[in-house]
Coordinates of N, CA and C in Angstrom, one line a residue:
M1329 N 76.2 114.9 99.7 CA 77.4 115.5 99.7 C 77.6 115.6 101.5
A1330 N 78.8 115.5 101.8 CA 79.2 115.4 103.2 C 80.0 116.6 103.7
H1331 N 79.9 116.8 104.8 CA 81.2 117.9 105.1 C 82.3 117.1 105.5
A1332 N 83.5 117.0 105.1 CA 84.6 116.6 105.5 C 85.6 117.3 106.0
L1333 N 86.4 116.9 107.0 CA 87.4 117.5 107.7 C 88.8 117.1 107.5
H1334 N 89.9 117.7 107.2 CA 91.3 117.1 107.0 C 91.6 116.8 108.2
E1335 N 92.2 115.6 108.5 CA 92.7 115.3 110.1 C 94.0 114.7 109.7
I1336 N 94.7 114.9 108.5 CA 95.8 114.1 108.3 C 97.0 115.4 108.6
A1337 N 97.8 115.0 109.5 CA 99.1 116.2 109.7 C 99.9 116.6 108.5
P1338 N 100.2 117.7 108.1 CA 101.4 117.6 107.1 C 102.8 116.6 107.5
V1339 N 103.5 116.6 106.3 CA 104.5 115.8 106.8 C 105.8 116.7 106.1
Y1340 N 106.5 117.1 106.9 CA 107.6 118.1 106.6 C 108.5 118.3 107.9
D1341 N 109.7 119.0 107.7 CA 110.7 119.2 108.8 C 111.5 120.4 108.2
C1342 N 112.6 120.8 109.1 CA 113.1 122.0 108.8 C 114.0 121.9 107.4
H1343 N 114.4 120.5 107.3 CA 115.1 120.3 106.0 C 114.2 120.2 104.4
S1344 N 112.9 120.1 104.7 CA 112.1 120.0 103.6 C 112.2 121.1 102.6
C1345 N 112.5 121.1 101.2 CA 112.7 122.0 100.3 C 111.8 122.2 99.4
V1346 N 111.0 120.9 99.1 CA 109.8 120.9 98.1 C 108.6 120.9 98.7
L1347 N 107.5 121.6 98.5 CA 106.2 121.3 98.9 C 105.3 120.9 98.2
I1348 N 104.7 119.8 98.2 CA 103.6 118.9 97.2 C 102.3 119.5 97.8
L1349 N 101.3 120.0 97.1 CA 99.9 119.9 97.4 C 98.9 119.3 96.9
G1350 N 98.2 118.5 97.5 CA 97.3 117.9 97.0 C 95.9 118.9 97.0
S1351 N 94.7 118.5 96.7 CA 93.3 119.1 96.8 C 93.0 118.9 98.3
F1352 N 92.4 117.6 98.5 CA 91.9 117.0 99.9 C 92.2 115.5 99.7
P1353 N 92.2 114.8 100.9 CA 92.6 113.5 100.8 C 91.3 112.6 100.4
S1354 N 91.5 111.7 99.6 CA 90.6 110.4 99.2 C 89.9 109.9 100.4
V1355 N 88.9 109.3 100.1 CA 88.2 108.6 101.1 C 89.2 107.6 101.7
K1356 N 90.0 106.8 100.7 CA 90.7 105.8 101.3 C 91.7 106.6 102.2
S1357 N 92.4 107.6 101.8 CA 93.5 108.4 102.5 C 93.2 108.6 103.8
R1358 N 91.6 109.3 103.9 CA 90.9 109.6 105.1 C 90.8 108.4 106.0
E1359 N 90.3 107.2 105.6 CA 90.4 105.8 106.1 C 91.7 105.8 106.9
A1360 N 92.7 105.7 106.1 CA 94.1 105.1 106.3 C 94.8 106.4 107.4
G1361 N 94.5 107.6 107.1 CA 95.1 108.5 107.8 C 96.2 108.9 107.3
F1362 N 96.8 108.8 105.9 CA 98.0 109.1 105.4 C 97.7 109.3 103.9
F1363 N 98.6 110.2 103.5 CA 98.2 110.7 102.0 C 98.6 109.7 100.9
Y1364 N 97.6 109.7 100.0 CA 97.9 109.0 98.5 C 97.7 107.6 98.7
H1365 N 96.7 107.0 99.6 CA 96.9 105.7 100.1 C 95.8 104.6 99.3
H1366 N 94.9 105.5 98.2 CA 94.3 104.7 97.3 C 95.3 103.7 96.6
P1367 N 95.4 102.2 96.3 CA 96.2 101.7 95.7 C 96.5 101.8 94.3
Q1368 N 95.3 102.4 93.7 CA 95.6 102.7 92.3 C 96.3 104.2 92.1
N1369 N 96.7 104.9 93.0 CA 97.1 106.4 93.0 C 98.6 106.0 92.8
R1370 N 99.1 106.9 91.7 CA 100.6 106.8 91.3 C 101.5 107.6 91.9
F1371 N 101.1 108.3 93.1 CA 102.1 109.4 93.7 C 103.2 108.5 94.3
W1372 N 103.1 107.4 94.9 CA 104.5 106.9 95.6 C 105.3 106.4 94.6
K1373 N 105.0 105.6 93.6 CA 105.9 105.1 92.4 C 106.3 106.3 91.6
V1374 N 105.6 107.3 91.1 CA 106.2 108.6 90.5 C 107.2 109.1 91.5
L1375 N 107.2 109.4 92.7 CA 108.3 110.0 93.5 C 109.3 109.0 93.6
A1376 N 109.1 107.6 93.8 CA 110.4 106.9 93.7 C 111.2 106.9 92.5
A1377 N 110.4 107.0 91.4 CA 111.0 107.2 90.1 C 111.7 108.2 90.1
V1378 N 111.1 109.5 90.2 CA 111.9 110.9 90.3 C 113.1 111.0 91.1
T1379 N 113.1 110.1 92.5 CA 114.3 110.3 93.3 C 115.1 109.1 93.1
E1380 N 114.9 108.1 92.3 CA 115.6 106.7 91.9 C 115.6 105.9 92.9
Q1381 N 114.6 105.7 93.6 CA 114.5 105.0 94.9 C 113.3 104.2 94.8
E1382 N 113.6 103.0 95.6 CA 112.4 102.1 95.9 C 110.7 102.8 96.2
T1383 N 110.0 102.0 95.7 CA 108.5 102.4 96.2 C 108.2 102.4 97.7
P1384 N 108.2 103.2 98.4 CA 108.0 103.0 100.0 C 106.4 102.3 100.1
R1385 N 106.2 101.4 100.8 CA 104.9 100.6 100.7 C 103.9 101.2 102.1
T1386 N 104.7 101.1 103.6 CA 103.8 101.1 104.7 C 103.9 102.7 104.8
I1387 N 103.0 103.1 105.7 CA 102.9 104.7 106.4 C 104.3 105.0 106.9
P1388 N 104.9 104.3 107.7 CA 106.1 104.7 108.1 C 107.2 104.8 107.1
E1389 N 107.2 104.0 106.0 CA 108.3 103.9 105.2 C 108.0 105.3 104.2
K1390 N 106.4 105.6 104.0 CA 106.3 106.6 103.3 C 106.8 108.1 103.6
R1391 N 106.4 108.2 105.0 CA 106.9 109.1 106.1 C 108.1 109.3 106.1
E1392 N 108.9 108.3 106.3 CA 110.5 108.4 106.2 C 111.1 108.8 104.7
F1393 N 110.3 108.3 103.9 CA 110.8 108.6 102.3 C 110.8 110.1 102.3
L1394 N 109.2 110.6 102.9 CA 109.5 112.0 102.2 C 110.4 112.8 103.0
L1395 N 110.8 112.5 104.5 CA 111.7 113.5 105.1 C 112.9 113.3 104.7
K1396 N 113.3 112.1 104.2 CA 114.7 111.5 103.9 C 115.0 112.4 102.4
N1397 N 113.9 112.6 101.6 CA 114.1 113.2 100.3 C 113.8 115.0 100.4
R1398 N 113.7 115.4 101.7 CA 113.4 116.7 101.6 C 112.1 117.0 101.3
I1399 N 111.2 116.0 101.2 CA 109.9 116.5 100.6 C 108.8 117.0 101.6
A1400 N 108.3 117.9 101.5 CA 106.9 118.3 102.3 C 105.7 118.0 101.5
V1401 N 104.6 117.4 102.3 CA 103.5 116.9 101.6 C 102.1 117.6 102.5
W1402 N 101.0 118.0 101.7 CA 100.0 118.6 102.6 C 98.7 118.9 101.4
D1403 N 97.5 119.4 101.9 CA 96.8 119.7 100.9 C 96.3 121.0 101.2
V1404 N 95.8 121.6 100.0 CA 95.0 123.0 100.2 C 93.9 123.3 100.8
I1405 N 93.3 122.1 101.0 CA 92.0 122.3 101.8 C 91.9 121.6 103.1
A1406 N 91.4 122.4 104.3 CA 91.2 122.0 105.5 C 89.8 121.3 105.9
S1407 N 89.0 121.9 105.1 CA 87.8 121.2 105.1 C 86.8 121.7 104.0
C1408 N 85.8 120.8 103.7 CA 84.9 121.3 102.5 C 83.7 120.0 102.4
E1409 N 82.8 120.4 101.7 CA 81.6 119.6 101.1 C 82.3 118.8 100.0
I1410 N 82.1 117.7 100.1 CA 82.7 116.6 99.3 C 82.0 115.4 98.7
Q1411 N 81.8 114.8 97.6 CA 81.1 113.6 97.6 C 82.1 112.4 97.3
G1412 N 82.0 111.7 98.3 CA 83.4 110.5 98.1 C 84.7 111.2 98.2
S1413 N 85.1 110.8 96.8 CA 86.9 111.3 96.5 C 86.6 112.4 95.5
S1414 N 85.6 112.7 95.1 CA 85.5 113.6 93.8 C 85.8 115.0 93.9
D1415 N 87.1 115.3 93.2 CA 87.6 116.7 93.2 C 86.5 117.8 92.4
S1416 N 85.7 117.2 91.7 CA 84.7 117.9 91.2 C 83.6 118.6 91.8
S1417 N 83.4 117.6 93.0 CA 82.4 118.0 93.7 C 82.4 118.8 95.1
I1418 N 83.8 119.2 94.9 CA 84.2 120.2 96.2 C 83.6 121.5 96.1
K1419 N 83.0 121.7 97.4 CA 82.2 123.1 97.7 C 82.7 123.3 99.3
D1420 N 82.4 124.8 99.1 CA 82.4 125.4 100.5 C 84.0 125.3 101.1
V1421 N 84.8 125.5 100.5 CA 86.5 125.3 100.9 C 86.7 125.9 101.8
I1422 N 87.5 125.5 102.7 CA 88.1 126.2 104.2 C 89.6 125.9 103.7
P1423 N 90.3 126.9 103.3 CA 92.0 126.4 102.7 C 92.8 126.1 104.2
N1424 N 93.6 125.5 104.0 CA 94.9 125.0 105.5 C 95.7 126.3 105.2
K1425 N 96.2 126.2 106.4 CA 97.1 127.7 106.5 C 98.5 127.0 106.5
L1426 N 99.3 127.7 105.3 CA 101.0 127.2 105.1 C 101.9 127.4 106.0
D1427 N 101.4 128.4 107.1 CA 102.5 129.2 107.5 C 103.2 128.7 108.4
K1428 N 102.8 127.6 109.2 CA 103.8 126.6 110.0 C 104.9 126.0 109.1
I1429 N 104.5 125.2 107.9 CA 105.4 124.6 106.8 C 106.6 125.9 106.4
L1430 N 106.0 127.0 105.8 CA 106.7 128.0 105.0 C 107.8 128.5 106.0
D1431 N 107.2 128.6 107.4 CA 108.3 129.5 108.4 C 109.3 128.5 109.0
T1432 N 109.1 127.0 109.1 CA 109.8 126.1 109.5 C 110.9 125.5 108.3
A1433 N 110.1 125.3 107.3 CA 111.0 124.4 106.2 C 111.7 125.5 105.3
R1434 N 112.7 125.2 104.6 CA 113.2 126.0 103.7 C 112.7 125.7 102.0
I1435 N 111.7 125.9 101.9 CA 110.7 125.4 100.8 C 111.2 126.3 99.6
R1436 N 111.6 125.5 98.6 CA 112.3 126.4 97.4 C 111.3 126.5 96.4
Q1437 N 110.2 125.6 96.2 CA 109.2 125.5 95.4 C 108.2 124.6 95.9
I1438 N 107.2 125.2 95.4 CA 105.6 124.6 95.7 C 104.9 124.0 94.2
Y1439 N 104.7 122.7 94.5 CA 104.0 121.9 93.4 C 102.4 121.7 94.1
T1440 N 101.7 121.7 92.8 CA 100.3 121.0 93.3 C 100.2 119.8 92.3
N1441 N 99.4 118.9 92.8 CA 99.1 117.4 92.4 C 97.8 117.7 91.7
G1442 N 98.0 117.9 90.5 CA 96.7 118.1 89.5 C 96.1 119.7 89.5
G1443 N 95.2 119.7 88.5 CA 94.8 121.2 88.1 C 93.8 121.6 89.6
T1444 N 92.9 120.7 90.1 CA 91.9 121.2 91.2 C 92.8 121.8 92.2
A1445 N 93.8 121.1 92.8 CA 94.7 121.7 94.0 C 95.3 122.7 93.2
F1446 N 95.8 123.1 92.0 CA 96.4 124.1 91.5 C 95.6 125.3 91.6
R1447 N 94.3 125.2 91.1 CA 93.2 126.1 90.9 C 92.8 126.6 92.5
L1448 N 92.8 125.7 93.3 CA 92.3 126.1 94.6 C 93.5 126.7 95.5
Y1449 N 94.9 126.3 95.0 CA 96.1 127.2 95.6 C 96.1 128.6 95.2
Q1450 N 95.6 128.8 93.7 CA 95.6 129.9 93.1 C 94.4 130.9 94.0
K1451 N 93.4 130.4 94.1 CA 92.2 131.2 94.4 C 92.4 131.4 96.2
Y1452 N 92.7 130.5 97.0 CA 92.8 130.6 98.5 C 94.4 130.7 99.1
L1453 N 95.3 130.4 98.5 CA 96.4 130.4 99.1 C 97.7 131.4 98.7
Y1454 N 97.5 131.5 97.2 CA 98.7 132.3 96.7 C 98.6 133.8 97.0
P1455 N 97.1 134.3 97.4 CA 97.0 135.5 97.7 C 97.9 135.6 99.1
V1456 N 97.6 134.8 100.0 CA 98.3 135.0 101.2 C 99.7 134.4 101.4
T1457 N 100.2 133.6 100.5 CA 101.6 133.3 100.6 C 102.6 134.0 99.6
G1458 N 101.7 134.4 98.6 CA 102.6 135.3 97.6 C 103.5 134.3 96.8
R1459 N 103.6 133.0 97.0 CA 104.6 132.2 96.3 C 103.7 131.2 95.1
E1460 N 104.6 131.4 93.8 CA 104.0 130.7 92.7 C 104.1 129.1 92.9
A1461 N 103.0 128.5 92.4 CA 103.0 127.3 92.6 C 103.0 126.5 91.0
I1462 N 103.9 125.4 90.7 CA 103.8 124.8 89.5 C 102.8 123.4 89.6
R1463 N 101.9 123.5 88.5 CA 100.8 122.5 88.4 C 101.4 121.3 87.7
L1464 N 101.5 120.5 88.6 CA 101.9 118.8 88.0 C 100.6 118.1 87.7
P1465 N 100.5 117.1 86.6 CA 99.5 116.5 86.3 C 99.1 115.4 87.5
S1466 N 97.9 115.2 87.9 CA 97.3 114.5 88.8 C 97.8 113.0 88.8
T1467 N 98.2 112.3 90.0 CA 98.7 111.1 90.0 C 97.5 110.2 90.2
S1468 N 96.3 110.8 90.3 CA 95.0 110.2 90.8 C 94.5 109.1 89.7
P1469 N 94.0 108.0 90.2 CA 93.5 107.2 89.3 C 92.5 107.7 88.3
A1470 N 91.7 108.9 88.7 CA 91.0 109.2 87.9 C 91.6 110.3 86.8
N1471 N 92.8 110.4 86.4 CA 93.7 110.5 85.6 C 94.4 109.5 84.7
A1472 N 93.5 108.6 84.3 CA 93.9 107.3 83.6 C 94.9 107.4 82.4
A1473 N 94.5 108.8 81.8 CA 94.9 108.9 80.5 C 96.1 109.2 80.5
C1474 N 96.8 109.9 81.5 CA 98.3 110.0 81.7 C 98.9 108.9 82.3
S1475 N 100.0 108.3 81.4 CA 100.4 107.2 81.7 C 101.7 107.3 82.9
L1476 N 101.8 106.2 83.4 CA 103.1 106.4 84.6 C 104.2 107.1 84.0
E1477 N 104.8 106.7 82.9 CA 105.8 107.2 82.3 C 105.8 108.5 82.1
A1478 N 104.5 109.0 81.3 CA 104.4 110.5 81.4 C 104.2 111.2 82.4
L1479 N 103.5 110.7 83.8 CA 103.9 111.6 84.9 C 105.1 111.3 85.5
T1480 N 105.8 110.4 85.3 CA 107.3 110.4 85.9 C 108.2 111.6 85.0
G1481 N 108.1 111.8 84.0 CA 108.5 112.7 83.0 C 108.2 114.0 83.3
Q1482 N 106.9 114.4 83.6 CA 106.5 115.6 84.1 C 107.0 116.0 85.5
W1483 N 106.7 115.2 86.5 CA 107.1 115.0 87.7 C 108.7 115.5 87.9
S1484 N 109.4 115.1 87.3 CA 111.0 114.8 87.1 C 111.6 116.2 87.7
V1485 N 110.8 117.3 87.4 CA 111.2 118.9 87.9 C 111.6 118.7 89.3
I1486 N 110.8 117.9 90.0 CA 111.0 117.6 91.5 C 112.4 117.2 91.9
G1487 N 112.7 116.2 91.3 CA 114.1 115.4 91.0 C 115.1 116.3 91.1
A1488 N 114.8 117.2 90.1 CA 115.8 118.2 89.6 C 116.1 119.3 90.7
V1489 N 115.0 119.6 91.2 CA 115.1 120.6 92.3 C 115.9 120.1 93.6
L1490 N 115.5 118.6 94.0 CA 115.9 118.1 95.2 C 117.7 117.7 95.0
K1491 N 118.2 118.0 93.7 CA 119.6 117.6 93.4 C 120.4 118.9 93.6
E1492 N 119.6 119.8 93.5 CA 120.4 121.3 93.7 C 120.9 121.3 94.9
K1493 N 122.3 121.9 94.9 CA 123.0 122.3 96.1 C 122.6 122.9 97.1
D1494 N 121.5 123.9 97.0 CA 121.0 124.8 98.2 C 119.9 123.9 98.6
C1495 N 119.6 122.9 98.0 CA 118.3 121.9 98.6 C 118.8 120.7 99.2
R1496 N 120.3 120.6 99.6 CA 120.8 119.7 100.1 C 121.3 119.7 101.8

């Protein structure tokens, strides 16, 4: 079990209207210094499908994709004890502070990428923000039972929010 520190800055700007929170970056993401970098994670494919755009490939393309689509991304955890990339091994959580994002951006809805992120949000961040989060199924390769098509269907709620007038 290793103590890990979240060193990836959140992606957002004043136009972001949707916030997607993961639990904690995978080993691959921590090595690359950017979110959802594991090649088997379906996060970028799902977001591309719900926004009806090409899947971004490089880190600069991914950052631009998020900002262009008014999507903020970060994680619930600032630091924790974790074994590899295993959410089930997470202990001794110190949560991130969402104030900067919520004070800067006009976030209409918060979503969590999977059950662990949702559970940790409810425990550590909901009491601070008072804002409900919607749990979406994890895009992680560990959630292989959920097909890309099923994920895209459930994540399409994000596409609907992004199309609303007050999110443009």
